[in-house]
PDB file of C-alpha atoms in Angstrom:
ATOM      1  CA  UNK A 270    -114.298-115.083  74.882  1.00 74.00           C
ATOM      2  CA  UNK A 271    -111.798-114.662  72.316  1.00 85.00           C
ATOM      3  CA  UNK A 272    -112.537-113.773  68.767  1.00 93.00           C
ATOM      4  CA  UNK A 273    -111.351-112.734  65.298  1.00 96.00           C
ATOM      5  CA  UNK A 274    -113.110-110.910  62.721  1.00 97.00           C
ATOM      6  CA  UNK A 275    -111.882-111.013  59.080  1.00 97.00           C
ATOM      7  CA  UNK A 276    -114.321-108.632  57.147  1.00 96.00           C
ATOM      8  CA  UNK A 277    -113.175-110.255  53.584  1.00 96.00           C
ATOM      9  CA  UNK A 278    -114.413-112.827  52.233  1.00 94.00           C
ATOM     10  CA  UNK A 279    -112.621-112.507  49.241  1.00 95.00           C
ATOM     11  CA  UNK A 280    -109.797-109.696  47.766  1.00 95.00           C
ATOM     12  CA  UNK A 281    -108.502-109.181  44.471  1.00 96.00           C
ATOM     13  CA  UNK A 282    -105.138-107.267  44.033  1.00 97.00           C
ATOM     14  CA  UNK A 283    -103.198-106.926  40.546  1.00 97.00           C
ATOM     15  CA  UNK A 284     -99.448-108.327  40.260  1.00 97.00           C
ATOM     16  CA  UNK A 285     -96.460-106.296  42.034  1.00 97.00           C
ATOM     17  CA  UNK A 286     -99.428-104.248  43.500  1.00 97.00           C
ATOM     18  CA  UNK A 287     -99.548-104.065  47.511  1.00 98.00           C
ATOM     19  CA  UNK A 288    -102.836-105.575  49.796  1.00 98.00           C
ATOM     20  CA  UNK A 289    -103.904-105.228  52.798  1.00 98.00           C
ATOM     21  CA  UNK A 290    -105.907-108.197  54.491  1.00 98.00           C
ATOM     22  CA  UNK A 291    -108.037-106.425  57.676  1.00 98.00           C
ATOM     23  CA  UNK A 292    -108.397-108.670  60.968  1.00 98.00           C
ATOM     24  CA  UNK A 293    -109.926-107.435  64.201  1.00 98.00           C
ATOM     25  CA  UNK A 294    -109.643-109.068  67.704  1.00 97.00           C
ATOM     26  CA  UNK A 295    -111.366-109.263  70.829  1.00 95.00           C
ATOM     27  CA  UNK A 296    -109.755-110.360  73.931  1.00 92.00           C
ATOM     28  CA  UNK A 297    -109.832-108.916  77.885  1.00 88.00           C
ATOM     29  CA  UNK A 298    -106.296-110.868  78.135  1.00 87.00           C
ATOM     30  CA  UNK A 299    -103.167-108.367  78.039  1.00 87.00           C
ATOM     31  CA  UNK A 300    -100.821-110.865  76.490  1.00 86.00           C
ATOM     32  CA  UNK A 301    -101.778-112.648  73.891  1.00 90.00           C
ATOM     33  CA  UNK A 302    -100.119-113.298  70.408  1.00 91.00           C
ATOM     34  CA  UNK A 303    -100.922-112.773  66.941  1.00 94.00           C
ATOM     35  CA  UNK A 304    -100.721-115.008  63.998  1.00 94.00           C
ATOM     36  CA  UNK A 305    -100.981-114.777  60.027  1.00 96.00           C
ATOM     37  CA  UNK A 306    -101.497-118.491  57.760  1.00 96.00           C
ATOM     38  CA  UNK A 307    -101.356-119.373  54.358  1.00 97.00           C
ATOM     39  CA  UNK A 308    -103.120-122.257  52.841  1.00 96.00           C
ATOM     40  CA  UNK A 309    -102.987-122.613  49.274  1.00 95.00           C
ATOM     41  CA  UNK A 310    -105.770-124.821  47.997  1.00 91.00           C
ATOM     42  CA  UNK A 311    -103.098-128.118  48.871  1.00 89.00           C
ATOM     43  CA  UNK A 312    -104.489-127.664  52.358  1.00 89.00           C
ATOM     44  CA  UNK A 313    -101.805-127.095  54.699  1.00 89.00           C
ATOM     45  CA  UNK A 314    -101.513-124.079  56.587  1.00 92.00           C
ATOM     46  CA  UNK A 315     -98.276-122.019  56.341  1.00 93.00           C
ATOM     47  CA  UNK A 316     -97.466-119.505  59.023  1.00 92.00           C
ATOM     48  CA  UNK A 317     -96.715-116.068  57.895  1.00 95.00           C
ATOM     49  CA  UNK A 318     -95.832-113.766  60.874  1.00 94.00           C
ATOM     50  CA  UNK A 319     -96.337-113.371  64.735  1.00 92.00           C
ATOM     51  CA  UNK A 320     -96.972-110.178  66.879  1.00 94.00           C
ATOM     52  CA  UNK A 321     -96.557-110.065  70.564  1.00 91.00           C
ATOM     53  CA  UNK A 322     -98.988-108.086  72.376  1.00 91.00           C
ATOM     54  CA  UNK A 323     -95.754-106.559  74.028  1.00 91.00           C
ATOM     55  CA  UNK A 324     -93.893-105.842  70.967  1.00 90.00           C
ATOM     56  CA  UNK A 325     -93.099-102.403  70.531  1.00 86.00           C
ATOM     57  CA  UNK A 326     -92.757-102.889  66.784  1.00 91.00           C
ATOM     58  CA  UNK A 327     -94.260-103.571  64.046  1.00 93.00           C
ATOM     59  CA  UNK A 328     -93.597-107.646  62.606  1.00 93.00           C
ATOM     60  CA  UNK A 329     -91.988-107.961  59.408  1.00 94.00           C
ATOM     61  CA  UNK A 330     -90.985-110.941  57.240  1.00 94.00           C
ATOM     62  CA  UNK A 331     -89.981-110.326  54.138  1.00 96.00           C
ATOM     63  CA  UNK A 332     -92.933-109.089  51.868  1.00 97.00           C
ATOM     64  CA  UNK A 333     -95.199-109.559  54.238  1.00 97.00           C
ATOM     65  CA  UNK A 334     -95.891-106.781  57.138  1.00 97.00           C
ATOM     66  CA  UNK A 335     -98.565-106.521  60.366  1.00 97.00           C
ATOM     67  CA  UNK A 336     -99.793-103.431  60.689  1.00 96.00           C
ATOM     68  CA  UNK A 337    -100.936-103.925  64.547  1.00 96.00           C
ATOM     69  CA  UNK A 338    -102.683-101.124  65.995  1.00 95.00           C
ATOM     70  CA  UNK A 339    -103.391-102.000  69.996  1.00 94.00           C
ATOM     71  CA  UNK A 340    -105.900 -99.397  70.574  1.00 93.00           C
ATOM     72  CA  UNK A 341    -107.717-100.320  67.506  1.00 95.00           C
ATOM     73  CA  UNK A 342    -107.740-104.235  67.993  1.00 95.00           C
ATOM     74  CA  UNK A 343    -106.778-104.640  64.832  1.00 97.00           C
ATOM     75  CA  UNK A 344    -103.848-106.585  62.889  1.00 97.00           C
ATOM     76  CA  UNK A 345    -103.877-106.379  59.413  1.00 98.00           C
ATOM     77  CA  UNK A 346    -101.452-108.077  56.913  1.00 98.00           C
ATOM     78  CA  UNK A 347     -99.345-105.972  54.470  1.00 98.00           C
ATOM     79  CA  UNK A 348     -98.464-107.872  51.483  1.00 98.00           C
ATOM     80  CA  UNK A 349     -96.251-105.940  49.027  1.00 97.00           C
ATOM     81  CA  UNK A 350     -95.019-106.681  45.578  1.00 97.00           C
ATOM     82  CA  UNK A 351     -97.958-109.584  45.133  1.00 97.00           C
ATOM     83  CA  UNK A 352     -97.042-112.515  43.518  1.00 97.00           C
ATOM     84  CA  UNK A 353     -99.286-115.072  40.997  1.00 97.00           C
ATOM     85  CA  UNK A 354     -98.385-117.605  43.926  1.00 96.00           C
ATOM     86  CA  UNK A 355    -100.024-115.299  46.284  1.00 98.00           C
ATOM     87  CA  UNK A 356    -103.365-116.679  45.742  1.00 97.00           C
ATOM     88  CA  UNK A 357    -104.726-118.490  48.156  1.00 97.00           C
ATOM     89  CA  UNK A 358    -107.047-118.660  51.482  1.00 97.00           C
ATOM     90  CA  UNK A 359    -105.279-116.342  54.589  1.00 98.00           C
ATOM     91  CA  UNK A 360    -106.391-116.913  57.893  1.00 98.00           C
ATOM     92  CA  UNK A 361    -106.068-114.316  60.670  1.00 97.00           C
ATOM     93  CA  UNK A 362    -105.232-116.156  64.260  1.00 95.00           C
ATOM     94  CA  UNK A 363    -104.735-115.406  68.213  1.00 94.00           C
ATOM     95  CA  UNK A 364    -103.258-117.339  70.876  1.00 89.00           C
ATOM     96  CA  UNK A 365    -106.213-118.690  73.304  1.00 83.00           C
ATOM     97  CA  UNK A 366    -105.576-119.906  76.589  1.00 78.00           C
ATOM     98  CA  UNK A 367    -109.183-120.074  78.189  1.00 74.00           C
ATOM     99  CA  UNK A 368    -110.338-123.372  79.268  1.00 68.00           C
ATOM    100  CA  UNK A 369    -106.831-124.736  79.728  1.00 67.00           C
ATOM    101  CA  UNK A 370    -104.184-125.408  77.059  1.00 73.00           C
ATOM    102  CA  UNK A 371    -102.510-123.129  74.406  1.00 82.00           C
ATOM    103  CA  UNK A 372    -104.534-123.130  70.947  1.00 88.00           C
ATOM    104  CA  UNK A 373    -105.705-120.983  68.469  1.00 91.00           C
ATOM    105  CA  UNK A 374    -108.495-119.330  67.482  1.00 93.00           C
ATOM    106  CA  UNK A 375    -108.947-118.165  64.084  1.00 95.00           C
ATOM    107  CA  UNK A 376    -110.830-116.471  61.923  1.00 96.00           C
ATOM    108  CA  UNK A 377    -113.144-117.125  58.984  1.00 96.00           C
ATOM    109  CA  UNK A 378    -110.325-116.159  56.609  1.00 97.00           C
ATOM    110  CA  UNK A 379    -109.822-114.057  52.998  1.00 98.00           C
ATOM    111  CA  UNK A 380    -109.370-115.608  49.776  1.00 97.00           C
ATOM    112  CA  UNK A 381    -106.681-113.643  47.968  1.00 98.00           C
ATOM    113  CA  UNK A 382    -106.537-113.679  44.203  1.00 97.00           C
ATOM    114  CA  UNK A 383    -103.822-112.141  42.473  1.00 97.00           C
ATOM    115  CA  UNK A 384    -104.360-110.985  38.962  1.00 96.00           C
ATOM    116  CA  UNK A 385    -102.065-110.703  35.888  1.00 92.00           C
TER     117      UNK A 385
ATOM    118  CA  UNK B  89     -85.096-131.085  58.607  1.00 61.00           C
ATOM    119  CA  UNK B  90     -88.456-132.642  58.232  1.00 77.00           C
ATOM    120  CA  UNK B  91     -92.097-130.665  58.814  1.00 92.00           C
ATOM    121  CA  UNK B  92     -94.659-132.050  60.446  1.00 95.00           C
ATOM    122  CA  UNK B  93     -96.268-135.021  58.648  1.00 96.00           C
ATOM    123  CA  UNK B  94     -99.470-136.452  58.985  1.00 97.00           C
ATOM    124  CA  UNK B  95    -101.089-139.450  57.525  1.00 97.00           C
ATOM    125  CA  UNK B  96    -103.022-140.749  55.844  1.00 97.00           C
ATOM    126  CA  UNK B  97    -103.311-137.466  53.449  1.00 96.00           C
ATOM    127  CA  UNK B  98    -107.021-138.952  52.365  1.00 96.00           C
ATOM    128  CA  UNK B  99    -109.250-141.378  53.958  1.00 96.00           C
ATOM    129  CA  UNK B 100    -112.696-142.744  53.144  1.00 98.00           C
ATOM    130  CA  UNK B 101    -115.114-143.996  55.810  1.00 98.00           C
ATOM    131  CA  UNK B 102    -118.715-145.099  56.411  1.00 98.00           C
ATOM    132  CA  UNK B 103    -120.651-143.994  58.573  1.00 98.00           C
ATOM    133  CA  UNK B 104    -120.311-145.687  62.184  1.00 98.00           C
ATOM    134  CA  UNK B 105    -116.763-146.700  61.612  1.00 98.00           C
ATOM    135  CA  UNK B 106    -113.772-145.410  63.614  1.00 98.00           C
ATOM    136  CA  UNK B 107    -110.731-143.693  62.080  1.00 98.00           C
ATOM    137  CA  UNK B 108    -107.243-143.061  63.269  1.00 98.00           C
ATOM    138  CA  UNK B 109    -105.068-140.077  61.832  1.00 98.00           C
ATOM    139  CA  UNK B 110    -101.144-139.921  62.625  1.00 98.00           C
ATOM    140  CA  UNK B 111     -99.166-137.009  63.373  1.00 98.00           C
ATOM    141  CA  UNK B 112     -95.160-136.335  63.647  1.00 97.00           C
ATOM    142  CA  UNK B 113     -94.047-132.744  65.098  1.00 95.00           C
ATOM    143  CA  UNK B 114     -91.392-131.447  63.854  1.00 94.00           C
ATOM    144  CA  UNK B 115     -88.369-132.779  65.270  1.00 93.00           C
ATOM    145  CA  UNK B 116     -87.211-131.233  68.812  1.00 91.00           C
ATOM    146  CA  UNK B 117     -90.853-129.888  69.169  1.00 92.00           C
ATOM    147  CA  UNK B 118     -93.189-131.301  72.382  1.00 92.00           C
ATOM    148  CA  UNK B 119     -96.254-129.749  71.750  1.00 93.00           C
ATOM    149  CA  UNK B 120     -98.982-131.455  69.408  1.00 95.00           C
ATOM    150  CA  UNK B 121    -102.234-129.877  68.338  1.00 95.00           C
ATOM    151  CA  UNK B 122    -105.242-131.076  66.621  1.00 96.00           C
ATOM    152  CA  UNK B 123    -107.664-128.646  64.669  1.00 97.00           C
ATOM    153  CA  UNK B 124    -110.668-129.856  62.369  1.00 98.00           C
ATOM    154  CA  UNK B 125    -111.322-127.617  59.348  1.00 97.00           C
ATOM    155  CA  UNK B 126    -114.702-127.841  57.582  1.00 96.00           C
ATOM    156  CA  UNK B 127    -115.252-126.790  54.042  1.00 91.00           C
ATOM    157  CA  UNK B 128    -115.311-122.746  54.133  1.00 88.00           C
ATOM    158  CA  UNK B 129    -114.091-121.952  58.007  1.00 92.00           C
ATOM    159  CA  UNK B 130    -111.531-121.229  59.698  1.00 94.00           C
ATOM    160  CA  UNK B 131    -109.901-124.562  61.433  1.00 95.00           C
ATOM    161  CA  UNK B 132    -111.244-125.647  65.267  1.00 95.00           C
ATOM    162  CA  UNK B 133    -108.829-126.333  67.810  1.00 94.00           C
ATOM    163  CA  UNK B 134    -110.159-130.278  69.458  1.00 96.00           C
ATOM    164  CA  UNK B 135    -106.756-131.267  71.228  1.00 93.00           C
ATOM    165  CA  UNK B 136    -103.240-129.832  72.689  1.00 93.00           C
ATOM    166  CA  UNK B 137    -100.690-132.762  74.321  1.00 94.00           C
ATOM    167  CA  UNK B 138     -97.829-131.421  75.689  1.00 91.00           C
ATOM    168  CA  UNK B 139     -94.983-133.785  77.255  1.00 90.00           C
ATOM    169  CA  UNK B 140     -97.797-136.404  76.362  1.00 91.00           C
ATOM    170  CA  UNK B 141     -99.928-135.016  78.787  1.00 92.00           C
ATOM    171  CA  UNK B 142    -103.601-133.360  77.483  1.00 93.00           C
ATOM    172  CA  UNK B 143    -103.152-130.034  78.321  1.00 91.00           C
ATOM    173  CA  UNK B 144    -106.403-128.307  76.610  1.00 90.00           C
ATOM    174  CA  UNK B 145    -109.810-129.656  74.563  1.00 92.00           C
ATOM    175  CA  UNK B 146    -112.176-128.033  72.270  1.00 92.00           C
ATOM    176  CA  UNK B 147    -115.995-127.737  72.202  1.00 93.00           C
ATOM    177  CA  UNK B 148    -116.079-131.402  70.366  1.00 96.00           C
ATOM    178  CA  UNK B 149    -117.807-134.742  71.927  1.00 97.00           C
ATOM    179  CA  UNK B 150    -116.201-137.873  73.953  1.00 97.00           C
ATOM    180  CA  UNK B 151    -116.135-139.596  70.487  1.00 98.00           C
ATOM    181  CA  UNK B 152    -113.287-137.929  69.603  1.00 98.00           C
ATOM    182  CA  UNK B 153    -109.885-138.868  71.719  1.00 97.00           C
ATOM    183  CA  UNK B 154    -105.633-138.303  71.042  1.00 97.00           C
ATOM    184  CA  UNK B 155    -103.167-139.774  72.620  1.00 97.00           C
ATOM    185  CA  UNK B 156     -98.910-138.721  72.383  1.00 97.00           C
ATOM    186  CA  UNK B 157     -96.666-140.812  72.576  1.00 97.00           C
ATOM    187  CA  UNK B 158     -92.902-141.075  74.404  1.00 95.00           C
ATOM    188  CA  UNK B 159     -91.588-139.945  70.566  1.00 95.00           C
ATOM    189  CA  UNK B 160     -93.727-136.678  70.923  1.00 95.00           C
ATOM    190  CA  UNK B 161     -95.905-138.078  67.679  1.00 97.00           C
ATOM    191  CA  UNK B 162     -99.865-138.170  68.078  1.00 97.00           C
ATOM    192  CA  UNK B 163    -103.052-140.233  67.607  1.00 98.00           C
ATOM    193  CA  UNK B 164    -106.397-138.764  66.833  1.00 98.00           C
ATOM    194  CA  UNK B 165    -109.080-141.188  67.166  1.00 98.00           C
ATOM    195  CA  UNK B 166    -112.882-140.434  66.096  1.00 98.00           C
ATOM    196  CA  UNK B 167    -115.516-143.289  66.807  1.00 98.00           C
ATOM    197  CA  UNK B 168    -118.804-143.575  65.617  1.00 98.00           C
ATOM    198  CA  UNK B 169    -118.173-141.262  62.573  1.00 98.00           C
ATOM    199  CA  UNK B 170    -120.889-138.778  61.167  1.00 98.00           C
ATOM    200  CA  UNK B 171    -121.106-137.369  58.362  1.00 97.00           C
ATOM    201  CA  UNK B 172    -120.746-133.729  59.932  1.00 97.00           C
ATOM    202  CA  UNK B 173    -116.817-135.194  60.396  1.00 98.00           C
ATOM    203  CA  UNK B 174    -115.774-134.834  56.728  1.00 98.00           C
ATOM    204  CA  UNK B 175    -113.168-132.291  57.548  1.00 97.00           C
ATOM    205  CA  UNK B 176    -109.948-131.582  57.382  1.00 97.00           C
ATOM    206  CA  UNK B 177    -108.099-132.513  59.886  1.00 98.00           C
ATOM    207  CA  UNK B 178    -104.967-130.313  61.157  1.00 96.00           C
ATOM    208  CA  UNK B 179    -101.621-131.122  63.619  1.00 96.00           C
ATOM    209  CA  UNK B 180     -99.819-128.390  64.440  1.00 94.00           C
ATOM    210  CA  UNK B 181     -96.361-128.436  66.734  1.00 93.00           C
ATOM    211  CA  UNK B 182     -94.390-125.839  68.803  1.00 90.00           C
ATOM    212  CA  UNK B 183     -91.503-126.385  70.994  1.00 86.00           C
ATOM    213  CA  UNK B 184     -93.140-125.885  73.939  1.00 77.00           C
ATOM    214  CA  UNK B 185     -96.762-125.784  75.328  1.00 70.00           C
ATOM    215  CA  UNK B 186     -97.033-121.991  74.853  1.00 70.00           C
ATOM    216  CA  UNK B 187     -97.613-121.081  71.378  1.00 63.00           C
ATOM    217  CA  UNK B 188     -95.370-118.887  69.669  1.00 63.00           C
ATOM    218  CA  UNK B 189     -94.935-120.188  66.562  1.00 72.00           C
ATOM    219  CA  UNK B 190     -97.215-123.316  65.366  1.00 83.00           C
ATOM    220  CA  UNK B 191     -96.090-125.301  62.407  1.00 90.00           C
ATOM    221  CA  UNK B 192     -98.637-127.403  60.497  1.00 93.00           C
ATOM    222  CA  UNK B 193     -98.487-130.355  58.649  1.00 94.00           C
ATOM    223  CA  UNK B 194    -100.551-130.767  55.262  1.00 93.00           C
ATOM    224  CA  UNK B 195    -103.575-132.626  56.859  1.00 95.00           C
ATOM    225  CA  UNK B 196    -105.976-135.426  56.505  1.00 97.00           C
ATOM    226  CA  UNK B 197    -108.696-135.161  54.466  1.00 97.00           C
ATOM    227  CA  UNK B 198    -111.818-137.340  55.555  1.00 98.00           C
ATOM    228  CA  UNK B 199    -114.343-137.930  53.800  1.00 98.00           C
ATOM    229  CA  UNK B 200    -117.827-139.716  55.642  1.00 98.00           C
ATOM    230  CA  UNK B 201    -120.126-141.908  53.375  1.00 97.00           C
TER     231      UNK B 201
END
């Protein structure tokens, strides 16, 4: 079965300072996609980034980074310069197509609070 | 253009009533997806439709059904409410059935007396 792991409940990072939110996979599927969200305490959930399992590169979109390492399972989000507006609840996600359909499966998520 | 939109954005029921939450996709998108998100975890894929077809269900009981329609907009409907269904409850659309980017629309909140 497919799972994430996010190891943080809860990170604290100063303003313009860079943080790095860990997320580890499991999956015996050699595609499968990656996926970063956002929700702010309004509820919805904003999507960040994607990785491929195929991509040769790292995924980049604008201050925010995924440091995928393939070997290591792992797929951790890079957020530079941090911003007061930061602050909020990041879930980690994968692409799950067991037992039919196309959904996701995500993790148990990292609240980020940025400090002044 | 529009995101997805989902109404109502609260709702209070009792116990043993039934509930129906609306979703749009974003416009040009097929796919719909519903997730329920109780207080502190991560959100739980229950439905995808796709061409208004089900094409996948979650781990959640027969009281809990979705429907698309020809415009590509959903229908979740939950009988018989618990309590254990005051959640959050998510749509998400892609363009097509195979997710490479989901977009999500601000959810429902329910609340269960």
């Amino acid at each position: 079965a497919q799972k994430i792991t996010q190891t943080q409940p809860g990170m604290f990072v100063q303003e313009k300072e860079a943080v790095t939110l860990d997320c580890t996979y499991d999956t015996s599927d050699p595609s499968y996609g990656l996926f970063w969200y956002k929700q702010p305490s309004s509820g919805e959930m904003i999507f960040l980034i994607y990785q491929g399992s195929y991509d040769q590169q790292n995924a980049t979109e604008g201050r925010y980074s995924l440091n995928f390492q393939k070997a290591r399972k792992s797929a951790n989000l890079v957020i530079s310069a941090s911003q007061l507006g930061d602050s909020a609840m990041y879930f980690c996600a994968m692409r799950d197509v067991t037992g039919g359909g196309n959904k996701l499966t995500f993790g148990t998520g990292t609240q980020l609070k940025v400090e002044l | 253009d529009a995101g997805v939109t989902q109404s109502p954005t609260h709702l209070i029921k009792t116990r043993g009533q039934h509930v129906t939450l609306r979703c749009s996709p974003i416009s040009g998108h097929k796919s719909v997806s519903w997730y329920q998100q109780v207080l502190g975890q991560g959100p739980q894929f229950i439905f995808q439709y796709y061409e208004k077809e089900e094409r996948g269900r979650g781990n959640f009981p027969d009281r809990f059904s979705a429907r698309q329609f020809p415009n590509y907009s959903s229908e979740l409907n939950v009988n018989a409410l618990l309590l254990g269904d005051s959640a959050l409850y998510l749509c998400a659309s892609s363009l097509a059935a195979g997710l490479v980017e989901a977009f999500f629309g601000q959810g429902t909140r329910l609340t269960v007396v």
